[in-house]
């Protein structure tokens, strides 16, 4: 298999003490420079470097917009005048009606974490850049339906089925139907791509869907979910302690270690319907 996300390479396989030359498909990882321009600003802002991300090519517009949104630089798609792809960089051109605060891109809460500042300060930093209404909705899902999410995602994926080297971020409805997914070598970029896709359609809240991640869940993934107003996060891997703290603070239902026959509920808030006393 070979497409825009993969490349064929010659490799040597050692099996049973014998060497064999083979062709193998590898996931491509390349740098993408995300830039922002505001031509009508005073003075004009031209090609301001925001970030360099190491991503798997594909859905780059979704990735750039999702990244800018979850970093707190963009709040609505109406701020975007144009998006230009130029080789290994992508430029998001903003319209004249917006006063963009680029200081939000300083990732204050990540710096605070590395310096060992308390959990409360980190969470308050996120709240300060989150412009969405994160109030609890009426979402509820049966406990048995949750077990089928990994299988439904695998049936819809293409690249991951063959390579098993990509992370996926998928959005399901409350009936368990796969709505959309994005893939990348990095789980947080896969989520940026998914959020960016819905951001362009004016569905920035995403609060009626269920997010499934085929991997572990760290602080950054829950932060992005909170920015997008996502109320329920499921994952095949386990969450970090800080991810659980953040999910509880934003009242995001967090389920991890999701396998074919079991899962762990780390925070619920009554969204998972448990019909008996067995958890």
PDB file of C-alpha atoms in Angstrom:
ATOM      1  CA  UNK A   1       0.000   0.000   0.000  1.00  0.00           C
ATOM      2  CA  UNK A   2       1.212   3.498  -0.782  1.00  0.00           C
ATOM      3  CA  UNK A   3      -0.612   6.812  -0.470  1.00  0.00           C
ATOM      4  CA  UNK A   4       0.033  10.350   0.742  1.00  0.00           C
ATOM      5  CA  UNK A   5       0.405   9.098   4.322  1.00  0.00           C
ATOM      6  CA  UNK A   6       2.745   6.195   3.617  1.00  0.00           C
ATOM      7  CA  UNK A   7       5.928   5.381   1.751  1.00  0.00           C
ATOM      8  CA  UNK A   8       7.387   2.071   0.542  1.00  0.00           C
ATOM      9  CA  UNK A   9      10.881   1.223   1.798  1.00  0.00           C
ATOM     10  CA  UNK A  10      13.174  -1.755   1.332  1.00  0.00           C
ATOM     11  CA  UNK A  11      13.924  -3.490   4.607  1.00  0.00           C
ATOM     12  CA  UNK A  12      15.679  -6.593   5.884  1.00  0.00           C
ATOM     13  CA  UNK A  13      13.637  -9.012   7.974  1.00  0.00           C
ATOM     14  CA  UNK A  14      15.333 -11.509  10.266  1.00  0.00           C
ATOM     15  CA  UNK A  15      13.202 -14.600  10.859  1.00  0.00           C
ATOM     16  CA  UNK A  16      14.399 -17.918  12.206  1.00  0.00           C
ATOM     17  CA  UNK A  17      18.010 -16.850  11.799  1.00  0.00           C
ATOM     18  CA  UNK A  18      17.535 -16.033   8.101  1.00  0.00           C
ATOM     19  CA  UNK A  19      17.644 -12.609   6.469  1.00  0.00           C
ATOM     20  CA  UNK A  20      15.027 -11.665   3.910  1.00  0.00           C
ATOM     21  CA  UNK A  21      14.692  -8.507   1.826  1.00  0.00           C
ATOM     22  CA  UNK A  22      11.180  -7.131   1.800  1.00  0.00           C
ATOM     23  CA  UNK A  23       9.171  -4.071   0.871  1.00  0.00           C
ATOM     24  CA  UNK A  24       7.443  -2.412   3.791  1.00  0.00           C
ATOM     25  CA  UNK A  25       4.994   0.473   4.162  1.00  0.00           C
ATOM     26  CA  UNK A  26       6.051   3.151   6.618  1.00  0.00           C
ATOM     27  CA  UNK A  27       4.037   6.044   7.969  1.00  0.00           C
ATOM     28  CA  UNK A  28       5.393   9.364   6.719  1.00  0.00           C
ATOM     29  CA  UNK A  29       6.390  11.974   9.304  1.00  0.00           C
ATOM     30  CA  UNK A  30       7.191  15.468   8.028  1.00  0.00           C
ATOM     31  CA  UNK A  31       7.416  18.957   9.469  1.00  0.00           C
ATOM     32  CA  UNK A  32       4.642  21.468   8.848  1.00  0.00           C
ATOM     33  CA  UNK A  33       5.140  25.143   9.678  1.00  0.00           C
ATOM     34  CA  UNK A  34       1.922  26.854  10.767  1.00  0.00           C
ATOM     35  CA  UNK A  35       1.886  30.595  10.049  1.00  0.00           C
ATOM     36  CA  UNK A  36      -0.655  33.361  10.582  1.00  0.00           C
ATOM     37  CA  UNK A  37      -1.053  36.585   8.613  1.00  0.00           C
ATOM     38  CA  UNK A  38      -3.266  39.611   9.240  1.00  0.00           C
ATOM     39  CA  UNK A  39      -2.586  41.891   6.226  1.00  0.00           C
ATOM     40  CA  UNK A  40      -4.900  44.672   7.426  1.00  0.00           C
ATOM     41  CA  UNK A  41      -3.448  44.887  10.945  1.00  0.00           C
ATOM     42  CA  UNK A  42      -1.486  47.969  11.943  1.00  0.00           C
ATOM     43  CA  UNK A  43       1.285  47.192  11.375  1.00  0.00           C
ATOM     44  CA  UNK A  44       0.503  44.292   9.021  1.00  0.00           C
ATOM     45  CA  UNK A  45       1.302  40.799  10.268  1.00  0.00           C
ATOM     46  CA  UNK A  46       2.811  38.688   7.505  1.00  0.00           C
ATOM     47  CA  UNK A  47       3.619  35.011   7.919  1.00  0.00           C
ATOM     48  CA  UNK A  48       4.063  35.008  11.700  1.00  0.00           C
ATOM     49  CA  UNK A  49       5.454  31.598  12.710  1.00  0.00           C
ATOM     50  CA  UNK A  50       3.138  30.019  15.253  1.00  0.00           C
ATOM     51  CA  UNK A  51       4.458  26.464  15.474  1.00  0.00           C
ATOM     52  CA  UNK A  52       6.350  23.688  13.716  1.00  0.00           C
ATOM     53  CA  UNK A  53       4.529  20.374  14.067  1.00  0.00           C
ATOM     54  CA  UNK A  54       5.825  16.940  13.113  1.00  0.00           C
ATOM     55  CA  UNK A  55       2.794  15.330  11.535  1.00  0.00           C
ATOM     56  CA  UNK A  56       1.622  12.724   9.056  1.00  0.00           C
ATOM     57  CA  UNK A  57       0.691  14.499   5.774  1.00  0.00           C
ATOM     58  CA  UNK A  58      -3.005  14.726   5.086  1.00  0.00           C
ATOM     59  CA  UNK A  59      -5.838  16.994   6.285  1.00  0.00           C
ATOM     60  CA  UNK A  60      -3.268  19.754   6.849  1.00  0.00           C
ATOM     61  CA  UNK A  61      -5.898  22.501   6.711  1.00  0.00           C
ATOM     62  CA  UNK A  62      -7.888  20.698   9.391  1.00  0.00           C
ATOM     63  CA  UNK A  63      -4.726  20.322  11.475  1.00  0.00           C
ATOM     64  CA  UNK A  64      -3.740  24.006  11.215  1.00  0.00           C
ATOM     65  CA  UNK A  65      -7.196  25.322  12.057  1.00  0.00           C
ATOM     66  CA  UNK A  66      -7.726  22.800  14.826  1.00  0.00           C
ATOM     67  CA  UNK A  67      -4.327  23.650  16.303  1.00  0.00           C
ATOM     68  CA  UNK A  68      -5.019  27.404  16.240  1.00  0.00           C
ATOM     69  CA  UNK A  69      -8.442  26.846  17.754  1.00  0.00           C
ATOM     70  CA  UNK A  70      -7.289  24.594  20.600  1.00  0.00           C
ATOM     71  CA  UNK A  71      -4.417  26.988  21.331  1.00  0.00           C
ATOM     72  CA  UNK A  72      -6.961  29.783  21.873  1.00  0.00           C
ATOM     73  CA  UNK A  73      -5.860  31.932  18.911  1.00  0.00           C
ATOM     74  CA  UNK A  74      -9.057  31.366  16.894  1.00  0.00           C
ATOM     75  CA  UNK A  75     -12.574  31.250  18.272  1.00  0.00           C
ATOM     76  CA  UNK A  76     -14.757  31.060  15.138  1.00  0.00           C
ATOM     77  CA  UNK A  77     -14.193  30.144  11.497  1.00  0.00           C
ATOM     78  CA  UNK A  78     -15.463  33.588  10.486  1.00  0.00           C
ATOM     79  CA  UNK A  79     -12.065  34.941  11.547  1.00  0.00           C
ATOM     80  CA  UNK A  80     -10.409  33.047   8.664  1.00  0.00           C
ATOM     81  CA  UNK A  81     -10.129  34.819   5.313  1.00  0.00           C
ATOM     82  CA  UNK A  82      -7.958  32.273   3.499  1.00  0.00           C
ATOM     83  CA  UNK A  83      -5.739  29.239   4.027  1.00  0.00           C
ATOM     84  CA  UNK A  84      -2.687  28.817   1.789  1.00  0.00           C
ATOM     85  CA  UNK A  85      -0.564  25.694   1.497  1.00  0.00           C
ATOM     86  CA  UNK A  86       3.003  26.452   0.418  1.00  0.00           C
ATOM     87  CA  UNK A  87       5.271  23.415   0.333  1.00  0.00           C
ATOM     88  CA  UNK A  88       6.029  22.432   3.900  1.00  0.00           C
ATOM     89  CA  UNK A  89       4.205  25.394   5.437  1.00  0.00           C
ATOM     90  CA  UNK A  90       0.594  26.475   5.742  1.00  0.00           C
ATOM     91  CA  UNK A  91      -0.504  30.076   6.175  1.00  0.00           C
ATOM     92  CA  UNK A  92      -3.816  31.029   7.760  1.00  0.00           C
ATOM     93  CA  UNK A  93      -4.856  34.532   6.670  1.00  0.00           C
ATOM     94  CA  UNK A  94      -7.155  36.302   9.109  1.00  0.00           C
ATOM     95  CA  UNK A  95      -9.653  39.024   8.262  1.00  0.00           C
ATOM     96  CA  UNK A  96      -9.522  42.632   9.297  1.00  0.00           C
ATOM     97  CA  UNK A  97     -12.325  42.514  11.835  1.00  0.00           C
ATOM     98  CA  UNK A  98     -10.445  40.506  14.423  1.00  0.00           C
ATOM     99  CA  UNK A  99      -7.949  41.568  17.059  1.00  0.00           C
ATOM    100  CA  UNK A 100      -5.950  38.389  17.594  1.00  0.00           C
ATOM    101  CA  UNK A 101      -4.086  37.891  20.864  1.00  0.00           C
ATOM    102  CA  UNK A 102      -0.998  35.903  19.916  1.00  0.00           C
ATOM    103  CA  UNK A 103       0.120  35.781  23.528  1.00  0.00           C
ATOM    104  CA  UNK A 104      -2.308  32.888  23.966  1.00  0.00           C
ATOM    105  CA  UNK A 105       0.101  30.777  21.939  1.00  0.00           C
ATOM    106  CA  UNK A 106       2.737  30.952  24.631  1.00  0.00           C
ATOM    107  CA  UNK A 107       1.366  27.737  26.168  1.00  0.00           C
ATOM    108  CA  UNK A 108       1.485  29.170  29.636  1.00  0.00           C
ATOM    109  CA  UNK A 109      -0.006  26.075  31.232  1.00  0.00           C
ATOM    110  CA  UNK A 110       2.555  23.709  29.655  1.00  0.00           C
ATOM    111  CA  UNK A 111       5.415  25.849  30.935  1.00  0.00           C
ATOM    112  CA  UNK A 112       3.837  25.858  34.362  1.00  0.00           C
ATOM    113  CA  UNK A 113       3.651  22.054  34.371  1.00  0.00           C
ATOM    114  CA  UNK A 114       7.344  21.700  33.522  1.00  0.00           C
ATOM    115  CA  UNK A 115       8.208  24.100  36.326  1.00  0.00           C
ATOM    116  CA  UNK A 116       6.236  22.070  38.842  1.00  0.00           C
ATOM    117  CA  UNK A 117       3.547  24.665  39.567  1.00  0.00           C
ATOM    118  CA  UNK A 118       0.376  23.290  41.156  1.00  0.00           C
ATOM    119  CA  UNK A 119      -2.402  21.484  39.289  1.00  0.00           C
ATOM    120  CA  UNK A 120      -4.898  24.237  40.149  1.00  0.00           C
ATOM    121  CA  UNK A 121      -2.812  26.911  38.425  1.00  0.00           C
ATOM    122  CA  UNK A 122      -2.564  24.792  35.276  1.00  0.00           C
ATOM    123  CA  UNK A 123      -6.324  24.256  35.133  1.00  0.00           C
ATOM    124  CA  UNK A 124      -7.062  27.925  35.761  1.00  0.00           C
ATOM    125  CA  UNK A 125      -4.672  28.787  32.902  1.00  0.00           C
ATOM    126  CA  UNK A 126      -6.762  26.643  30.558  1.00  0.00           C
ATOM    127  CA  UNK A 127      -9.986  28.278  31.717  1.00  0.00           C
ATOM    128  CA  UNK A 128      -8.501  31.678  30.963  1.00  0.00           C
ATOM    129  CA  UNK A 129      -8.081  30.856  27.246  1.00  0.00           C
ATOM    130  CA  UNK A 130     -11.180  28.692  26.803  1.00  0.00           C
ATOM    131  CA  UNK A 131     -13.935  30.729  25.156  1.00  0.00           C
ATOM    132  CA  UNK A 132     -16.554  27.970  24.906  1.00  0.00           C
ATOM    133  CA  UNK A 133     -19.534  27.166  27.091  1.00  0.00           C
ATOM    134  CA  UNK A 134     -18.554  23.979  28.880  1.00  0.00           C
ATOM    135  CA  UNK A 135     -21.786  23.491  30.808  1.00  0.00           C
ATOM    136  CA  UNK A 136     -22.975  19.923  31.238  1.00  0.00           C
ATOM    137  CA  UNK A 137     -25.454  18.702  28.632  1.00  0.00           C
ATOM    138  CA  UNK A 138     -27.966  15.864  28.662  1.00  0.00           C
ATOM    139  CA  UNK A 139     -25.766  13.228  26.988  1.00  0.00           C
ATOM    140  CA  UNK A 140     -26.289   9.644  28.168  1.00  0.00           C
ATOM    141  CA  UNK A 141     -25.030   6.340  26.785  1.00  0.00           C
ATOM    142  CA  UNK A 142     -25.624   2.714  27.747  1.00  0.00           C
ATOM    143  CA  UNK A 143     -22.743   0.863  29.366  1.00  0.00           C
ATOM    144  CA  UNK A 144     -22.884  -2.002  26.827  1.00  0.00           C
ATOM    145  CA  UNK A 145     -22.729   0.257  23.779  1.00  0.00           C
ATOM    146  CA  UNK A 146     -19.320   1.556  24.847  1.00  0.00           C
ATOM    147  CA  UNK A 147     -17.665  -1.822  24.276  1.00  0.00           C
ATOM    148  CA  UNK A 148     -18.230  -1.625  20.512  1.00  0.00           C
ATOM    149  CA  UNK A 149     -16.414   1.651  19.861  1.00  0.00           C
ATOM    150  CA  UNK A 150     -12.938   0.176  19.116  1.00  0.00           C
ATOM    151  CA  UNK A 151     -14.399  -2.311  16.637  1.00  0.00           C
ATOM    152  CA  UNK A 152     -16.436   0.371  14.862  1.00  0.00           C
ATOM    153  CA  UNK A 153     -13.383   2.588  14.510  1.00  0.00           C
ATOM    154  CA  UNK A 154     -11.218  -0.214  13.126  1.00  0.00           C
ATOM    155  CA  UNK A 155     -13.867  -1.070  10.539  1.00  0.00           C
ATOM    156  CA  UNK A 156     -13.804   2.528   9.296  1.00  0.00           C
ATOM    157  CA  UNK A 157     -10.050   3.083   9.223  1.00  0.00           C
ATOM    158  CA  UNK A 158      -7.835   2.517   6.216  1.00  0.00           C
ATOM    159  CA  UNK A 159      -4.174   3.245   6.940  1.00  0.00           C
ATOM    160  CA  UNK A 160      -4.171   2.120  10.567  1.00  0.00           C
ATOM    161  CA  UNK A 161      -5.564  -1.299   9.689  1.00  0.00           C
ATOM    162  CA  UNK A 162      -2.460  -2.038   7.638  1.00  0.00           C
ATOM    163  CA  UNK A 163       0.293  -0.205   9.509  1.00  0.00           C
ATOM    164  CA  UNK A 164      -0.902   0.022  13.106  1.00  0.00           C
ATOM    165  CA  UNK A 165       1.416   3.016  13.465  1.00  0.00           C
ATOM    166  CA  UNK A 166      -1.120   5.828  13.426  1.00  0.00           C
ATOM    167  CA  UNK A 167      -3.231   7.214  16.218  1.00  0.00           C
ATOM    168  CA  UNK A 168      -6.847   8.001  15.481  1.00  0.00           C
ATOM    169  CA  UNK A 169      -9.292  10.485  16.951  1.00  0.00           C
ATOM    170  CA  UNK A 170     -12.886   9.603  16.113  1.00  0.00           C
ATOM    171  CA  UNK A 171     -16.238  11.208  16.778  1.00  0.00           C
ATOM    172  CA  UNK A 172     -19.285   9.002  17.374  1.00  0.00           C
ATOM    173  CA  UNK A 173     -22.902   9.902  17.954  1.00  0.00           C
ATOM    174  CA  UNK A 174     -24.761   8.741  21.041  1.00  0.00           C
ATOM    175  CA  UNK A 175     -26.048   5.719  19.148  1.00  0.00           C
ATOM    176  CA  UNK A 176     -22.504   4.505  18.515  1.00  0.00           C
ATOM    177  CA  UNK A 177     -22.375   5.504  14.837  1.00  0.00           C
ATOM    178  CA  UNK A 178     -18.955   6.596  13.536  1.00  0.00           C
ATOM    179  CA  UNK A 179     -19.303  10.166  12.242  1.00  0.00           C
ATOM    180  CA  UNK A 180     -15.738  11.069  11.310  1.00  0.00           C
ATOM    181  CA  UNK A 181     -12.129  10.359  12.239  1.00  0.00           C
ATOM    182  CA  UNK A 182      -8.650  11.670  11.570  1.00  0.00           C
ATOM    183  CA  UNK A 183      -5.274   9.895  11.862  1.00  0.00           C
ATOM    184  CA  UNK A 184      -1.723  10.964  12.589  1.00  0.00           C
ATOM    185  CA  UNK A 185       1.536   9.647  13.993  1.00  0.00           C
ATOM    186  CA  UNK A 186       0.851  11.831  17.047  1.00  0.00           C
ATOM    187  CA  UNK A 187      -2.438  11.492  18.917  1.00  0.00           C
ATOM    188  CA  UNK A 188      -2.784  15.203  19.690  1.00  0.00           C
ATOM    189  CA  UNK A 189      -2.389  16.106  16.014  1.00  0.00           C
ATOM    190  CA  UNK A 190      -5.023  13.539  15.076  1.00  0.00           C
ATOM    191  CA  UNK A 191      -7.358  15.277  17.528  1.00  0.00           C
ATOM    192  CA  UNK A 192      -6.438  18.712  16.157  1.00  0.00           C
ATOM    193  CA  UNK A 193      -7.344  17.468  12.681  1.00  0.00           C
ATOM    194  CA  UNK A 194     -10.711  16.170  13.870  1.00  0.00           C
ATOM    195  CA  UNK A 195     -11.555  19.354  15.754  1.00  0.00           C
ATOM    196  CA  UNK A 196     -10.393  21.472  12.808  1.00  0.00           C
ATOM    197  CA  UNK A 197     -12.717  19.551  10.481  1.00  0.00           C
ATOM    198  CA  UNK A 198     -15.773  20.389  12.569  1.00  0.00           C
ATOM    199  CA  UNK A 199     -14.489  23.891  13.308  1.00  0.00           C
ATOM    200  CA  UNK A 200     -14.757  24.728   9.598  1.00  0.00           C
ATOM    201  CA  UNK A 201     -18.347  23.502   9.531  1.00  0.00           C
ATOM    202  CA  UNK A 202     -19.354  25.732  12.426  1.00  0.00           C
ATOM    203  CA  UNK A 203     -19.640  22.770  14.789  1.00  0.00           C
ATOM    204  CA  UNK A 204     -16.970  24.019  17.140  1.00  0.00           C
ATOM    205  CA  UNK A 205     -18.674  22.826  20.310  1.00  0.00           C
ATOM    206  CA  UNK A 206     -18.757  19.140  19.368  1.00  0.00           C
ATOM    207  CA  UNK A 207     -20.676  18.678  22.609  1.00  0.00           C
ATOM    208  CA  UNK A 208     -23.216  16.259  21.194  1.00  0.00           C
ATOM    209  CA  UNK A 209     -20.603  13.712  20.102  1.00  0.00           C
ATOM    210  CA  UNK A 210     -18.411  11.138  21.828  1.00  0.00           C
ATOM    211  CA  UNK A 211     -14.653  11.244  21.281  1.00  0.00           C
ATOM    212  CA  UNK A 212     -12.738   7.968  21.007  1.00  0.00           C
ATOM    213  CA  UNK A 213      -8.929   7.811  21.047  1.00  0.00           C
ATOM    214  CA  UNK A 214      -7.015   4.613  20.262  1.00  0.00           C
ATOM    215  CA  UNK A 215      -4.246   5.136  22.770  1.00  0.00           C
ATOM    216  CA  UNK A 216      -3.503   6.614  26.161  1.00  0.00           C
ATOM    217  CA  UNK A 217      -4.834   9.969  27.321  1.00  0.00           C
ATOM    218  CA  UNK A 218      -2.584  12.707  28.612  1.00  0.00           C
ATOM    219  CA  UNK A 219      -3.243  16.199  29.896  1.00  0.00           C
ATOM    220  CA  UNK A 220      -2.979  17.807  26.448  1.00  0.00           C
ATOM    221  CA  UNK A 221      -5.705  15.626  24.901  1.00  0.00           C
ATOM    222  CA  UNK A 222      -8.191  16.453  27.651  1.00  0.00           C
ATOM    223  CA  UNK A 223      -7.240  20.122  27.342  1.00  0.00           C
ATOM    224  CA  UNK A 224      -8.089  20.052  23.638  1.00  0.00           C
ATOM    225  CA  UNK A 225     -11.350  18.218  24.338  1.00  0.00           C
ATOM    226  CA  UNK A 226     -12.278  20.854  26.906  1.00  0.00           C
ATOM    227  CA  UNK A 227     -11.521  23.646  24.433  1.00  0.00           C
ATOM    228  CA  UNK A 228     -13.870  21.991  21.932  1.00  0.00           C
ATOM    229  CA  UNK A 229     -16.648  21.460  24.469  1.00  0.00           C
ATOM    230  CA  UNK A 230     -16.487  17.657  24.223  1.00  0.00           C
ATOM    231  CA  UNK A 231     -18.339  16.029  27.124  1.00  0.00           C
ATOM    232  CA  UNK A 232     -17.280  12.376  26.790  1.00  0.00           C
ATOM    233  CA  UNK A 233     -13.841  10.900  26.014  1.00  0.00           C
ATOM    234  CA  UNK A 234     -13.228   7.169  25.539  1.00  0.00           C
ATOM    235  CA  UNK A 235      -9.760   5.681  25.073  1.00  0.00           C
ATOM    236  CA  UNK A 236      -8.238   2.262  24.533  1.00  0.00           C
ATOM    237  CA  UNK A 237      -5.317   3.168  26.803  1.00  0.00           C
ATOM    238  CA  UNK A 238      -5.127   4.528  30.310  1.00  0.00           C
ATOM    239  CA  UNK A 239      -5.187   8.219  31.277  1.00  0.00           C
ATOM    240  CA  UNK A 240      -2.550  10.078  33.236  1.00  0.00           C
ATOM    241  CA  UNK A 241      -3.302  11.369  36.717  1.00  0.00           C
ATOM    242  CA  UNK A 242      -3.378  14.967  35.481  1.00  0.00           C
ATOM    243  CA  UNK A 243      -5.728  14.005  32.629  1.00  0.00           C
ATOM    244  CA  UNK A 244      -8.158  12.589  35.206  1.00  0.00           C
ATOM    245  CA  UNK A 245      -7.867  15.735  37.335  1.00  0.00           C
ATOM    246  CA  UNK A 246      -8.601  17.932  34.332  1.00  0.00           C
ATOM    247  CA  UNK A 247     -11.539  15.768  33.210  1.00  0.00           C
ATOM    248  CA  UNK A 248     -13.070  16.053  36.667  1.00  0.00           C
ATOM    249  CA  UNK A 249     -12.520  19.811  36.759  1.00  0.00           C
ATOM    250  CA  UNK A 250     -14.300  20.289  33.404  1.00  0.00           C
ATOM    251  CA  UNK A 251     -16.837  17.509  34.130  1.00  0.00           C
ATOM    252  CA  UNK A 252     -15.764  15.480  31.091  1.00  0.00           C
ATOM    253  CA  UNK A 253     -16.757  11.812  31.285  1.00  0.00           C
ATOM    254  CA  UNK A 254     -13.479   9.896  30.930  1.00  0.00           C
ATOM    255  CA  UNK A 255     -13.321   6.180  30.176  1.00  0.00           C
ATOM    256  CA  UNK A 256     -10.021   4.372  29.627  1.00  0.00           C
ATOM    257  CA  UNK A 257      -8.529   0.898  29.140  1.00  0.00           C
ATOM    258  CA  UNK A 258     -11.420   0.186  26.759  1.00  0.00           C
ATOM    259  CA  UNK A 259     -11.142  -3.393  25.475  1.00  0.00           C
ATOM    260  CA  UNK A 260     -13.564  -5.821  23.855  1.00  0.00           C
ATOM    261  CA  UNK A 261     -15.000  -6.875  27.200  1.00  0.00           C
ATOM    262  CA  UNK A 262     -14.100  -4.219  29.777  1.00  0.00           C
ATOM    263  CA  UNK A 263     -13.241  -0.616  30.526  1.00  0.00           C
ATOM    264  CA  UNK A 264     -12.554   1.716  33.466  1.00  0.00           C
ATOM    265  CA  UNK A 265     -14.611   4.795  34.309  1.00  0.00           C
ATOM    266  CA  UNK A 266     -12.366   7.518  35.736  1.00  0.00           C
ATOM    267  CA  UNK A 267     -15.029  10.229  35.806  1.00  0.00           C
ATOM    268  CA  UNK A 268     -18.660   9.918  34.783  1.00  0.00           C
ATOM    269  CA  UNK A 269     -21.069  12.594  36.058  1.00  0.00           C
ATOM    270  CA  UNK A 270     -23.986  10.269  35.335  1.00  0.00           C
ATOM    271  CA  UNK A 271     -23.585  10.075  31.555  1.00  0.00           C
ATOM    272  CA  UNK A 272     -22.983   6.306  31.525  1.00  0.00           C
ATOM    273  CA  UNK A 273     -26.229   4.428  32.152  1.00  0.00           C
ATOM    274  CA  UNK A 274     -25.498   1.478  34.442  1.00  0.00           C
ATOM    275  CA  UNK A 275     -28.613  -0.636  34.762  1.00  0.00           C
ATOM    276  CA  UNK A 276     -27.313  -2.871  37.555  1.00  0.00           C
ATOM    277  CA  UNK A 277     -24.829  -2.618  40.381  1.00  0.00           C
ATOM    278  CA  UNK A 278     -21.938  -4.226  38.524  1.00  0.00           C
ATOM    279  CA  UNK A 279     -19.224  -1.831  37.318  1.00  0.00           C
TER     280      UNK A 279
END
